[in-house]
Coordinates of C-alpha atoms (C1' of nucleotides) in Angstrom, one line a residue:
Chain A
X9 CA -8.8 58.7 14.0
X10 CA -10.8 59.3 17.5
X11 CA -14.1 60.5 17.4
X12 CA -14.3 64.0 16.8
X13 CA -17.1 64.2 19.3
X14 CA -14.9 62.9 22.1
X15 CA -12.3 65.1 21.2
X16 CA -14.9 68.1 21.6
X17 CA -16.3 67.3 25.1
X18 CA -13.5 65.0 26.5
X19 CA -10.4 66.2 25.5
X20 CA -8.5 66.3 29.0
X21 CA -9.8 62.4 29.6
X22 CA -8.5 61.8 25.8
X23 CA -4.9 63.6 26.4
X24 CA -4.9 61.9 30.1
X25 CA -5.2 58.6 28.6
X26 CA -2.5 59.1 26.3
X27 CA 0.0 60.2 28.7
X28 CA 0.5 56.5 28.6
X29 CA 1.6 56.3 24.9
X30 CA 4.0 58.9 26.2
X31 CA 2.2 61.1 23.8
X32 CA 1.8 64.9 24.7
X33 CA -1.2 66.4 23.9
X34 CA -1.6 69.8 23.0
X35 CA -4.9 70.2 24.6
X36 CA -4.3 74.5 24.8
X37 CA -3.8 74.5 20.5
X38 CA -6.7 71.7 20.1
X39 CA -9.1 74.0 22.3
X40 CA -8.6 77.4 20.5
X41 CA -8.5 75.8 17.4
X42 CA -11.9 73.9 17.8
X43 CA -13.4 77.3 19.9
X44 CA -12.7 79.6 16.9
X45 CA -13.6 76.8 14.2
X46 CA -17.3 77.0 15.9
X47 CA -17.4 80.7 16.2
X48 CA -16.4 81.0 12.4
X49 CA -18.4 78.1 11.4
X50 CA -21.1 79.7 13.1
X51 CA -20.6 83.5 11.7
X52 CA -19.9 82.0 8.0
X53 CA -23.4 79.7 7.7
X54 CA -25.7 83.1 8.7
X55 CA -23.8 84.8 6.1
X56 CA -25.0 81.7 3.9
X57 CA -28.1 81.5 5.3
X58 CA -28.8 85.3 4.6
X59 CA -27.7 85.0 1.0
X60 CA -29.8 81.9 0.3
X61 CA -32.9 83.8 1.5
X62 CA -32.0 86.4 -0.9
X63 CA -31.4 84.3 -3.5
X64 CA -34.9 82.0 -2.8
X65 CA -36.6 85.2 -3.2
X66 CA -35.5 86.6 -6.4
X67 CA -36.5 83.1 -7.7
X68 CA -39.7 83.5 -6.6
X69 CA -40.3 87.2 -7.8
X70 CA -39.0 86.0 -10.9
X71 CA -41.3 83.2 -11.3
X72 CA -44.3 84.8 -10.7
X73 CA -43.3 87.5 -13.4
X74 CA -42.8 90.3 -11.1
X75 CA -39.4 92.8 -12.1
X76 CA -36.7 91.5 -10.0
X77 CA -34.4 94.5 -10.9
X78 CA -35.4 96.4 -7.8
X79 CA -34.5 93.3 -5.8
X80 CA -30.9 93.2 -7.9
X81 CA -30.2 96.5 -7.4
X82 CA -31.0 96.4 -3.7
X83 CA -28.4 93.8 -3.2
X84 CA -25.1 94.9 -0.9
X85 CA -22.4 92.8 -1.4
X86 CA -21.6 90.4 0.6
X87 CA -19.5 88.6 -1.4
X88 CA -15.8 89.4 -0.6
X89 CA -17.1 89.1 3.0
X90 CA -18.1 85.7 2.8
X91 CA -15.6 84.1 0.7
X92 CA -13.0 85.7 3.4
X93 CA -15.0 83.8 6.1
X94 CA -15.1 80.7 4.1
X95 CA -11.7 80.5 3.6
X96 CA -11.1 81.1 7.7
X97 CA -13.2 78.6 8.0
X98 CA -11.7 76.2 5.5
X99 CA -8.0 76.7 7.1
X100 CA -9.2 76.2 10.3
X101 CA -10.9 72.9 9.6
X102 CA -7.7 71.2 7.8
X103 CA -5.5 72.7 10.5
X104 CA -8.0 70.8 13.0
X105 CA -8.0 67.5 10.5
X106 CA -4.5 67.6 10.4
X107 CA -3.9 67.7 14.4
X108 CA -6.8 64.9 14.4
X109 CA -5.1 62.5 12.3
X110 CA -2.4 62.5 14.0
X111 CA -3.6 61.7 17.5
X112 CA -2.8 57.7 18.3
X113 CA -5.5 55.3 19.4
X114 CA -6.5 55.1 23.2
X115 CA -5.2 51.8 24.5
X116 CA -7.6 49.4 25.9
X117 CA -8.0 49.1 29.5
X118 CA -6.1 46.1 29.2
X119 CA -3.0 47.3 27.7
X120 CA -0.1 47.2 30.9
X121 CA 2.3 51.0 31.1
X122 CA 5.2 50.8 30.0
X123 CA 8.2 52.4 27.6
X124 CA 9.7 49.9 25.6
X125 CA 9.8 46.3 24.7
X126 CA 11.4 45.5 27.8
X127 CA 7.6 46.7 29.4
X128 CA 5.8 44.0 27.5
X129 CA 3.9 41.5 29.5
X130 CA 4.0 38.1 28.9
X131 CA 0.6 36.2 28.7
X132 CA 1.2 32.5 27.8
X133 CA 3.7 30.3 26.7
X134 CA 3.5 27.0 24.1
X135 CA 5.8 24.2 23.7
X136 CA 9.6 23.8 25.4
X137 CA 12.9 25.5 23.8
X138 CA 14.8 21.8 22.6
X139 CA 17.3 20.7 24.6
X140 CA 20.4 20.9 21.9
X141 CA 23.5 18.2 22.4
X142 CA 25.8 19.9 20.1
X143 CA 26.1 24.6 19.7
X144 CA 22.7 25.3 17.6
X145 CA 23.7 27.4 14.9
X146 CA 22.0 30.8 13.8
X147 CA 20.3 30.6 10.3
X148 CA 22.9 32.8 8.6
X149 CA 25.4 29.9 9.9
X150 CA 22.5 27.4 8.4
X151 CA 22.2 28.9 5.1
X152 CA 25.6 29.4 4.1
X153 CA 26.2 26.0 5.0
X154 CA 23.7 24.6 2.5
X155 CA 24.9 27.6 0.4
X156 CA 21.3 28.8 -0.6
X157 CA 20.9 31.8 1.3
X158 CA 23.2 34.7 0.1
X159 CA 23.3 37.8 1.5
X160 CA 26.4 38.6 -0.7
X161 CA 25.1 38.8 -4.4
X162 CA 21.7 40.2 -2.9
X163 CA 23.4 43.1 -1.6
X164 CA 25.0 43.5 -5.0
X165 CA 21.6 43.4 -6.7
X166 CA 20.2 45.6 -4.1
X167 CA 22.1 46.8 -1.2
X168 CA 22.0 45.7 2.2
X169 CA 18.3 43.6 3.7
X170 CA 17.8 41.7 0.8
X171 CA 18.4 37.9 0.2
X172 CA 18.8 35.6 -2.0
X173 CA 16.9 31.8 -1.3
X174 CA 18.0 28.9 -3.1
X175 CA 17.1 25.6 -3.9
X176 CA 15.0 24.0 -1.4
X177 CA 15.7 26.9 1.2
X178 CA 13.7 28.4 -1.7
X179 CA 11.0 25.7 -1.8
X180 CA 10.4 25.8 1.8
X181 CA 9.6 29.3 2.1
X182 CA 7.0 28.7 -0.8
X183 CA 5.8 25.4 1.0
X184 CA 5.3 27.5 3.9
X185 CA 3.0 30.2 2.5
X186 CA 1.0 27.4 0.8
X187 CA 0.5 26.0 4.3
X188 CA -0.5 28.7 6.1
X189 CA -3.1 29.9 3.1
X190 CA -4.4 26.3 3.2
X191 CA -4.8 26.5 6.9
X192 CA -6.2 29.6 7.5
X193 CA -9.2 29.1 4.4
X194 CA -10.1 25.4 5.1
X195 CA -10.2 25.7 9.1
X196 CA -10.7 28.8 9.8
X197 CA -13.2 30.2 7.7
X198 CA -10.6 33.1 6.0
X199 CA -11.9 34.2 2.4
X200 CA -8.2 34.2 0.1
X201 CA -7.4 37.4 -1.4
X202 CA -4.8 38.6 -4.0
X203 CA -4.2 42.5 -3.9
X204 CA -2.4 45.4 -5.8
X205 CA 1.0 45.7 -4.2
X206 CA 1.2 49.4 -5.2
X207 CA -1.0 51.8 -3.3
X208 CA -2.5 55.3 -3.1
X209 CA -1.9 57.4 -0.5
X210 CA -5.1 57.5 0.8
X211 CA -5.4 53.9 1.7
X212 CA -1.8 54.7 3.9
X213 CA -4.0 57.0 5.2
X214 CA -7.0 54.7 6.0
X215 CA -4.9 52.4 8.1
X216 CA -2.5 55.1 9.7
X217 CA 0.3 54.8 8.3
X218 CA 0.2 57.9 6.7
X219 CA 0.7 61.1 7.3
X220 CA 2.6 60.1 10.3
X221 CA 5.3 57.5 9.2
X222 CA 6.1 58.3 5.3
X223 CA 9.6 57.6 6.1
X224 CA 8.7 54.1 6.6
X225 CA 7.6 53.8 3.4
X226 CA 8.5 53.4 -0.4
X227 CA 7.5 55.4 -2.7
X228 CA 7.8 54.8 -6.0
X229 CA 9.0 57.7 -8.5
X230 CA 6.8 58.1 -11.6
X231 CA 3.7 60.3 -12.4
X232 CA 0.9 58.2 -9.9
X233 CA 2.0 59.0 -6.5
X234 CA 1.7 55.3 -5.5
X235 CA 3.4 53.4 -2.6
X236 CA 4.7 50.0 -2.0
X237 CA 2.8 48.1 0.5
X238 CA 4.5 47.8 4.1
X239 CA 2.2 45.0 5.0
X240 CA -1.3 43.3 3.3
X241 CA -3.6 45.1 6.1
X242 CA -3.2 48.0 4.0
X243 CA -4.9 47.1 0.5
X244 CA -7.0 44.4 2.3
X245 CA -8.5 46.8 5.1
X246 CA -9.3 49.0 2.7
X247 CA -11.1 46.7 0.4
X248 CA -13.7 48.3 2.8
X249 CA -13.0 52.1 2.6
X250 CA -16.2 53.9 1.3
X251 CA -18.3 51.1 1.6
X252 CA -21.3 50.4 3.5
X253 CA -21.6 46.6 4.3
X254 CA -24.7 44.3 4.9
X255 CA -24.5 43.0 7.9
X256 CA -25.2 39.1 6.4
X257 CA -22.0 39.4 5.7
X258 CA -20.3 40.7 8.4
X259 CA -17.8 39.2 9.7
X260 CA -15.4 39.4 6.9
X261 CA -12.5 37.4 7.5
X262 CA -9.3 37.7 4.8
X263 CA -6.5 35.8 4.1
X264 CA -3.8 37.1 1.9
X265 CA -0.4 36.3 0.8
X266 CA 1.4 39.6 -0.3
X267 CA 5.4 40.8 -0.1
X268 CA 6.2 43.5 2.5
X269 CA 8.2 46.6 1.5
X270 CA 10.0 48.5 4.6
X271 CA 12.3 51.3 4.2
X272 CA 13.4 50.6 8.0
X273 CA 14.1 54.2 8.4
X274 CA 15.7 54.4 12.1
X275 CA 16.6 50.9 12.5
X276 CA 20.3 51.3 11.5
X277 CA 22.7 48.9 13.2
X278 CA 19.5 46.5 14.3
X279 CA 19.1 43.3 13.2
X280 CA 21.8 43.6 10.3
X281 CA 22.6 40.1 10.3
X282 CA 20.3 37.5 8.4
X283 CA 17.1 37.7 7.2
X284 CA 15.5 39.4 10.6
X285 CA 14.8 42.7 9.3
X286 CA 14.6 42.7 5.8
X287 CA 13.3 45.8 3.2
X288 CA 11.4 43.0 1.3
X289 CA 9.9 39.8 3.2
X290 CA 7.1 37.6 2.2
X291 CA 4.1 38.0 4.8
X292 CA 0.6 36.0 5.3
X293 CA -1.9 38.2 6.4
X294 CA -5.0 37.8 8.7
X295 CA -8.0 40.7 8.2
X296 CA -10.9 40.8 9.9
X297 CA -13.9 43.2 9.4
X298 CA -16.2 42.9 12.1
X299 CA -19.3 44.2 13.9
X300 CA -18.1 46.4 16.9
X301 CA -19.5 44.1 19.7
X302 CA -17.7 41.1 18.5
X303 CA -14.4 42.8 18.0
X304 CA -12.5 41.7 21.3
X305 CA -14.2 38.1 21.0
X306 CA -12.3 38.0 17.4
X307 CA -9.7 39.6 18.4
X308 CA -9.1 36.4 20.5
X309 CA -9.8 33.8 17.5
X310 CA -7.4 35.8 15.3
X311 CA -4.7 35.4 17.7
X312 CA -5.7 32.1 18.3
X313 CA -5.6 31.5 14.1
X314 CA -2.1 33.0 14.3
X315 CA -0.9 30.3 16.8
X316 CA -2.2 27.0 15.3
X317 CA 0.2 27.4 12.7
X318 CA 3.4 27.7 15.4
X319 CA 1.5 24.7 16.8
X320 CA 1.3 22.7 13.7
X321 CA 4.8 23.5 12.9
X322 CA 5.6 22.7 17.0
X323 CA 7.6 25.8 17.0
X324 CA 8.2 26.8 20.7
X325 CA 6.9 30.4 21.4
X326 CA 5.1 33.0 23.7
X327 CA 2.3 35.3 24.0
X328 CA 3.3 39.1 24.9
X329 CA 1.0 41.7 25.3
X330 CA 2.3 45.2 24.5
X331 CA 2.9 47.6 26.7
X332 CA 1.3 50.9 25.8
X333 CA 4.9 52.8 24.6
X334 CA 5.5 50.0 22.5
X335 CA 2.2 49.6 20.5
X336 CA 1.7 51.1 17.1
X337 CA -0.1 53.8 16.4
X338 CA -3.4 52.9 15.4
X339 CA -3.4 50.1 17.3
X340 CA -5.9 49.7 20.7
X341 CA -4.5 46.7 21.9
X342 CA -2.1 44.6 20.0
X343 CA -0.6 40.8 20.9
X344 CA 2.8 39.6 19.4
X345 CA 3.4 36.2 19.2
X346 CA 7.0 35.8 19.7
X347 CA 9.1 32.1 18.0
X348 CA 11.8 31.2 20.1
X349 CA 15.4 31.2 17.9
X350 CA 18.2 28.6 19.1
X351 CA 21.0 30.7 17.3
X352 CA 19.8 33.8 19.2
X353 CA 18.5 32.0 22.4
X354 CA 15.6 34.2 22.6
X355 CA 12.2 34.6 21.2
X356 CA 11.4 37.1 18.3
X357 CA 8.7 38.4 17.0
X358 CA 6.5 36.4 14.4
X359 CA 3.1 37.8 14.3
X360 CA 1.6 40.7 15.7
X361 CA -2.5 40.9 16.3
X362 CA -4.1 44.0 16.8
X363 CA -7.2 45.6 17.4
X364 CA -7.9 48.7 15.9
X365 CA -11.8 49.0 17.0
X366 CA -13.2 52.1 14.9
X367 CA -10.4 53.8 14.3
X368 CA -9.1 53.1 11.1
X369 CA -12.6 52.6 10.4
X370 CA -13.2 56.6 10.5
X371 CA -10.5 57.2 8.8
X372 CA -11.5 55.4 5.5
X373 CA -15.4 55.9 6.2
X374 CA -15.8 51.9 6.2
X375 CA -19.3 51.3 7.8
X376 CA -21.9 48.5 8.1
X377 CA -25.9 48.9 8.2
X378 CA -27.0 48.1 11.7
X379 CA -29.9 46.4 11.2
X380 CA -31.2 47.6 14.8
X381 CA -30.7 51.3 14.0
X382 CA -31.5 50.7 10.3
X383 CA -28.1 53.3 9.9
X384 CA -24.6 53.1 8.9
X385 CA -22.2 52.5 11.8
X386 CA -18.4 52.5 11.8
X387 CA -17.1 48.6 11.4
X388 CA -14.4 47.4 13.3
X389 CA -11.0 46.3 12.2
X390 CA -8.6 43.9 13.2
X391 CA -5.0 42.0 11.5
X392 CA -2.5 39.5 12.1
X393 CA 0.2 38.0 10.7
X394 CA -0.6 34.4 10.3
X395 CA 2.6 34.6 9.5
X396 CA 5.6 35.9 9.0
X397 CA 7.0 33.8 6.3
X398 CA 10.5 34.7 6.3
X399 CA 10.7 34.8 10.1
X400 CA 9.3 31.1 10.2
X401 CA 11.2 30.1 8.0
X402 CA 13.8 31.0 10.2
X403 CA 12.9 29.5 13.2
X404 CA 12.2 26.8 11.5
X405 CA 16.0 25.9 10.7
X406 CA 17.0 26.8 13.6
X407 CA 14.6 24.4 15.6
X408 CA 14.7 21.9 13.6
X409 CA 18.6 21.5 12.7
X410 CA 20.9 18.4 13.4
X411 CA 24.0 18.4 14.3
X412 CA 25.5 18.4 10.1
X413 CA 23.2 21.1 9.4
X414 CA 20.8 19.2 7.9
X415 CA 17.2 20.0 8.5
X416 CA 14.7 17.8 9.7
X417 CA 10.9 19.0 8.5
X418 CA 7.8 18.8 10.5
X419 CA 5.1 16.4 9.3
X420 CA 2.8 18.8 7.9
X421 CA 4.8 20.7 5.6
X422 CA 6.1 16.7 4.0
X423 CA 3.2 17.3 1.1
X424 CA 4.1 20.8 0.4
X425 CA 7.4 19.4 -0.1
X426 CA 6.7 16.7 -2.6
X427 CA 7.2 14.4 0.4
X428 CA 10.7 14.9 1.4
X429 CA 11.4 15.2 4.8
X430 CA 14.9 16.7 5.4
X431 CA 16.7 19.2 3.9
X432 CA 20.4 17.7 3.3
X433 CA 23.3 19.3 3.2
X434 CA 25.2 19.8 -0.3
Chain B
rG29 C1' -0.7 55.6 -27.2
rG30 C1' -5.4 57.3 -30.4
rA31 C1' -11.0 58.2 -30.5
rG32 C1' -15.4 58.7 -27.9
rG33 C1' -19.0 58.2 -23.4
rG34 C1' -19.7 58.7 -18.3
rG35 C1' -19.4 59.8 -12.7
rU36 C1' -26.5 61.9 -8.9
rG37 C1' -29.2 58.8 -2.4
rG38 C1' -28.2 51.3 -0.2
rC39 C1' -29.0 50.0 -5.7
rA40 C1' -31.1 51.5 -10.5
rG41 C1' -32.2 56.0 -12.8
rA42 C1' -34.6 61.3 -13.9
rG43 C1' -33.3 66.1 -13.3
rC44 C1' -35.5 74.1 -18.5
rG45 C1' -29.4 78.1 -13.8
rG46 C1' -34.3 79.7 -9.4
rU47 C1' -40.1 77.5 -3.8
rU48 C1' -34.7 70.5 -5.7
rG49 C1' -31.8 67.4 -0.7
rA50 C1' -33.1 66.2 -5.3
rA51 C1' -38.7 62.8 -9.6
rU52 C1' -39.6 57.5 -10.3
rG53 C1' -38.6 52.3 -9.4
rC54 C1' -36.2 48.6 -6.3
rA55 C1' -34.6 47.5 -1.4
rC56 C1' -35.7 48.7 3.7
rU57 C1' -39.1 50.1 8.2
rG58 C1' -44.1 50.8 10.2
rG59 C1' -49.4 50.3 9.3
rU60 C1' -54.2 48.4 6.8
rC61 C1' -56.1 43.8 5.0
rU62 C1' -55.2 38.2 6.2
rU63 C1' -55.7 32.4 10.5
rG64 C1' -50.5 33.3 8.9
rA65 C1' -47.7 34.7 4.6
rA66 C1' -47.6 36.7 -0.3
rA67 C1' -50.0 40.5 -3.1
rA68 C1' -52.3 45.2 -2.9
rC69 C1' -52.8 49.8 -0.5
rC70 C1' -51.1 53.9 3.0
rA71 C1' -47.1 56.1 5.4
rG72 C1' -41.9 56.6 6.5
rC73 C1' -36.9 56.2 4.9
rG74 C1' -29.5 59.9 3.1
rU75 C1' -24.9 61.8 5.7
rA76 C1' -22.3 65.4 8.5
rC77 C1' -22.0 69.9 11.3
rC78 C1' -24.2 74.2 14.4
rG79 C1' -28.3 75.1 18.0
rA80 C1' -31.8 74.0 24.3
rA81 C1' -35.5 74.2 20.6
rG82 C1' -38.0 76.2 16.4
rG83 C1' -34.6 75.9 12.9
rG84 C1' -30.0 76.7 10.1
rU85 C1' -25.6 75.1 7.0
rA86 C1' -22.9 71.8 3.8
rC87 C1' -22.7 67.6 0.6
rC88 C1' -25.3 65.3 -6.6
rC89 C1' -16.5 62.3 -7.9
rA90 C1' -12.7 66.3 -6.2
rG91 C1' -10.9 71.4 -6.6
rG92 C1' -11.4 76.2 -8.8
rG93 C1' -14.6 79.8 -11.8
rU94 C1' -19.1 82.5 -13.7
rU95 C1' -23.8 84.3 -11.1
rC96 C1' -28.0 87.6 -6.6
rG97 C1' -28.5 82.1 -7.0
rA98 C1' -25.1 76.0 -9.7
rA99 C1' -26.6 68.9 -9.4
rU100 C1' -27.6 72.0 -13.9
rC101 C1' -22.8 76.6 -17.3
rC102 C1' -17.0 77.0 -17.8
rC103 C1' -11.9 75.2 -16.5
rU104 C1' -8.6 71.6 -14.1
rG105 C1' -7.7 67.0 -11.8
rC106 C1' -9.1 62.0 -10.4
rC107 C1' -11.8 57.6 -11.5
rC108 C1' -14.8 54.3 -14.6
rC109 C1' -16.6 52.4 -19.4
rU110 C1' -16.5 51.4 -24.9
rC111 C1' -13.8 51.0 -29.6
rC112 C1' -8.8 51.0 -32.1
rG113 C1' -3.5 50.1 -31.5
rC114 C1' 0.5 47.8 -28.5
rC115 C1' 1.6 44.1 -25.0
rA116 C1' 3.0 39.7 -20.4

RNA sequence: GGAGGGGUGGCAGAGCGGUUGAAUGCACUGGUCUUGAAAACCAGCGUACCGAAGGGUACCCAGGGUUCGAAUCCCUGCCCCUCCGCCA
């Protein structure tokens, strides 16, 4: 959510700046309705105060002992009066909460124009596509041919974006997650978390991905109205809603290993082969909870957490920075790193970094005490995949494949694979 | 699933329906004292909204109700705790 206050006093700058979203503001509705909020908010609290002076001084009568029946009696009521105002009043505000939460972050300064994908910018590239002497095969091609990934029996379990890992196909994408975690906590000072999987609604709403994108989402049938999680950021983020932190331990920095449920509403007929787009894909989460001046700083070490492990795994890819019609909603500035794929000749996206500065902060009221001000100030918050398990997992085959399909392992991942270095065919 | 007990400020914890935004303690900030610190003492210290200001309004889990007046009484919901049962 924006601040309020700018909304108030800058609303043309606010709905000028997010012409570049391509998002329309209705600046005419937000002005009446925040004109007649303050004349109704203003009318209804000298009603109260009236009535409260009343009140204070029938107490007082009464408790020096005088009759207070005279005072009763001169009483005109006010009543119906004010509880119609209140309820004006009370309308008005959701009406106002409701158009509020569902205004998009301002992108940085930094963030290029643009529509689509096609407008993203690239920022830096690491390592060289290999130079392949026989066709590279897609990982679909890969995983049928060791005949332990099967999109068949999955889609009899489940329907279609599921799968079905076998064997050591299996083991890798376990070995994987195990790698990353162990990164990310012994060199680079992320805290591990484990997290409920099922969610409220108001934590979708902390992080924005409610009320806007329910469609995106599962929801589970049963008496507690209780989502599956599309991504960690949600139950880890708000770890922090409703909380005041100290600042000694500010910055909070959380690692955590969770499955990702997407409904991919609207993505019909994309990415329906392999194990692209998925409704259910394993994810390791960066989180970072930070002090508002040092948000951009770690904005750039979260990123840069994100990309040692493409490094480690010496998995060619590029840094993209998104144009404004492409970045999510919540988002002020957000960097995808994007793992080049052999089968697909391209590079897809792996891990996506964002920061959110304050603004899913006000939305789940998650502050720190500033010990300069002595006062409760709206943290920062920032994520990144660190990474995308399934999707490395991925690249990884298709990088890494010989000419029989066999699969030759980068050093690093040798212990997490009780030391065996290829993945054989058969 | 059964039976009880609770949800009050950063924390702990009081609070006969009336001058209570809320005692007290801790923490925090400033001051006195001290070479310095500790201790002691004094003072200050919630959030949001309206207003140029004086000031006003709201908030004691949430939503309703009773009343001239609700942290306090009633109803509903949510959450937490204890005991019993069941269970990976």
């Amino acid at each position: 959510m924006l601040d309020p206050k700018l909304i108030r006093t800058e609303l043309n700058a606010v709905a000028e700046r997010l012409k570049i979203r391509n998002v329309e503001l209705n600046v005419a509705h937000i002005q009446s309705l925040e004109s007649a909020r303050k004349e109704i908010q203003t009318r209804t609290e000298e009603m109260l105060a009236k009535r409260n002076a009343r009140s204070k001084m029938i107490g007082k009568a009464k408790s020096a002992g005088q009759d207070i029946q005279p005072l009763l009696d001169d009483i005109d009521d006010m009543g119906a009066q004010l509880a119609q105002s209140k309820q004006q009043l009370d309308a008005i505000q959701e009406e106002l909460n409701k158009e509020l939460l569902a205004i998009p972050n301002l992108p940085h300064e930094s963030v290029p124009p643009g529509d689509s994908d096609a407008d993203n910018v690239e920022v830096d590239r690491w390592g060289d596509p290999r130079d392949f002497d026989f066709v590279p095969k897609d990982h679909v091609d890969l995983g049928a041919l060791h005949g332990s990934m099967d999109f068949e029996t999955s889609a009899k379990l489940s329907g279609s974006r599921f799968v079905i890992l076998h064997g050591q196909i299996a083991r890798l994408q376990r070995a994987l997650t195990q790698f990353m975690l162990d990164v990310h906590t012994r060199e680079h000072g992320y805290q591990e978390v484990y997290v409920p999987y099922l969610v409220k609604a108001e934590s979708l709403l902390g992080t924005g991905q409610l009320p806007k994108f329910a469609e995106d989402q599962f929801k589970i049938a049963g008496e507690n109205e209780l989502y599956l999680i599309p991504t960690a950021e949600v139950p880890v983020t708000n770890i922090a809603r409703d909380e005041i932190i100290e600042e000694d331990r500010l910055p909070l920095r959380y690692v955590c290993h969770t499955p990702c449920f997407r409904s991919e509403a609207g993505s019909y007929g994309k990415d329906t082969r392999g194990m692209i787009r998925q409704h259910q894909f394993e994810k390791v989460e960066l989180v970072q909870l930070v002090r508002p001046d040092d948000s951009w700083q770690a904005h750039a070490e979260l990123t840069g957490h994100a990309e040692v492990i493409l490094q480690k795994l010496g998995l060619p890819y590029r840094v993209v920075n998104l144009c404004a019609g492409d970045l999510g909603f919540s988002a002020a500035k957000t960097l995808d790193l994007e793992v080049w794929l052999p089968g697909q000749q391209t590079y897809r996206e792996i891990s996506s970094c964002s920061n959110y500065l304050d603004f899913q902060a006000r939305r789940m009221q998650a502050r720190w005490r500033n010990s300069a001000t002595g006062k409760p100030e709206l943290l920062h918050t920032l994520n990144g995949s660190g990474l995308a398990v399934g999707r490395t997992l991925i690249a990884l085959l298709e990088n890494y494949q010989m000419a029989d399909g066999s699969v030759r392992l980068p050093q690093v991942l040798h212990p997490y694979m009780h030391g065996d270095s290829i993945i054989n065919v058969g």
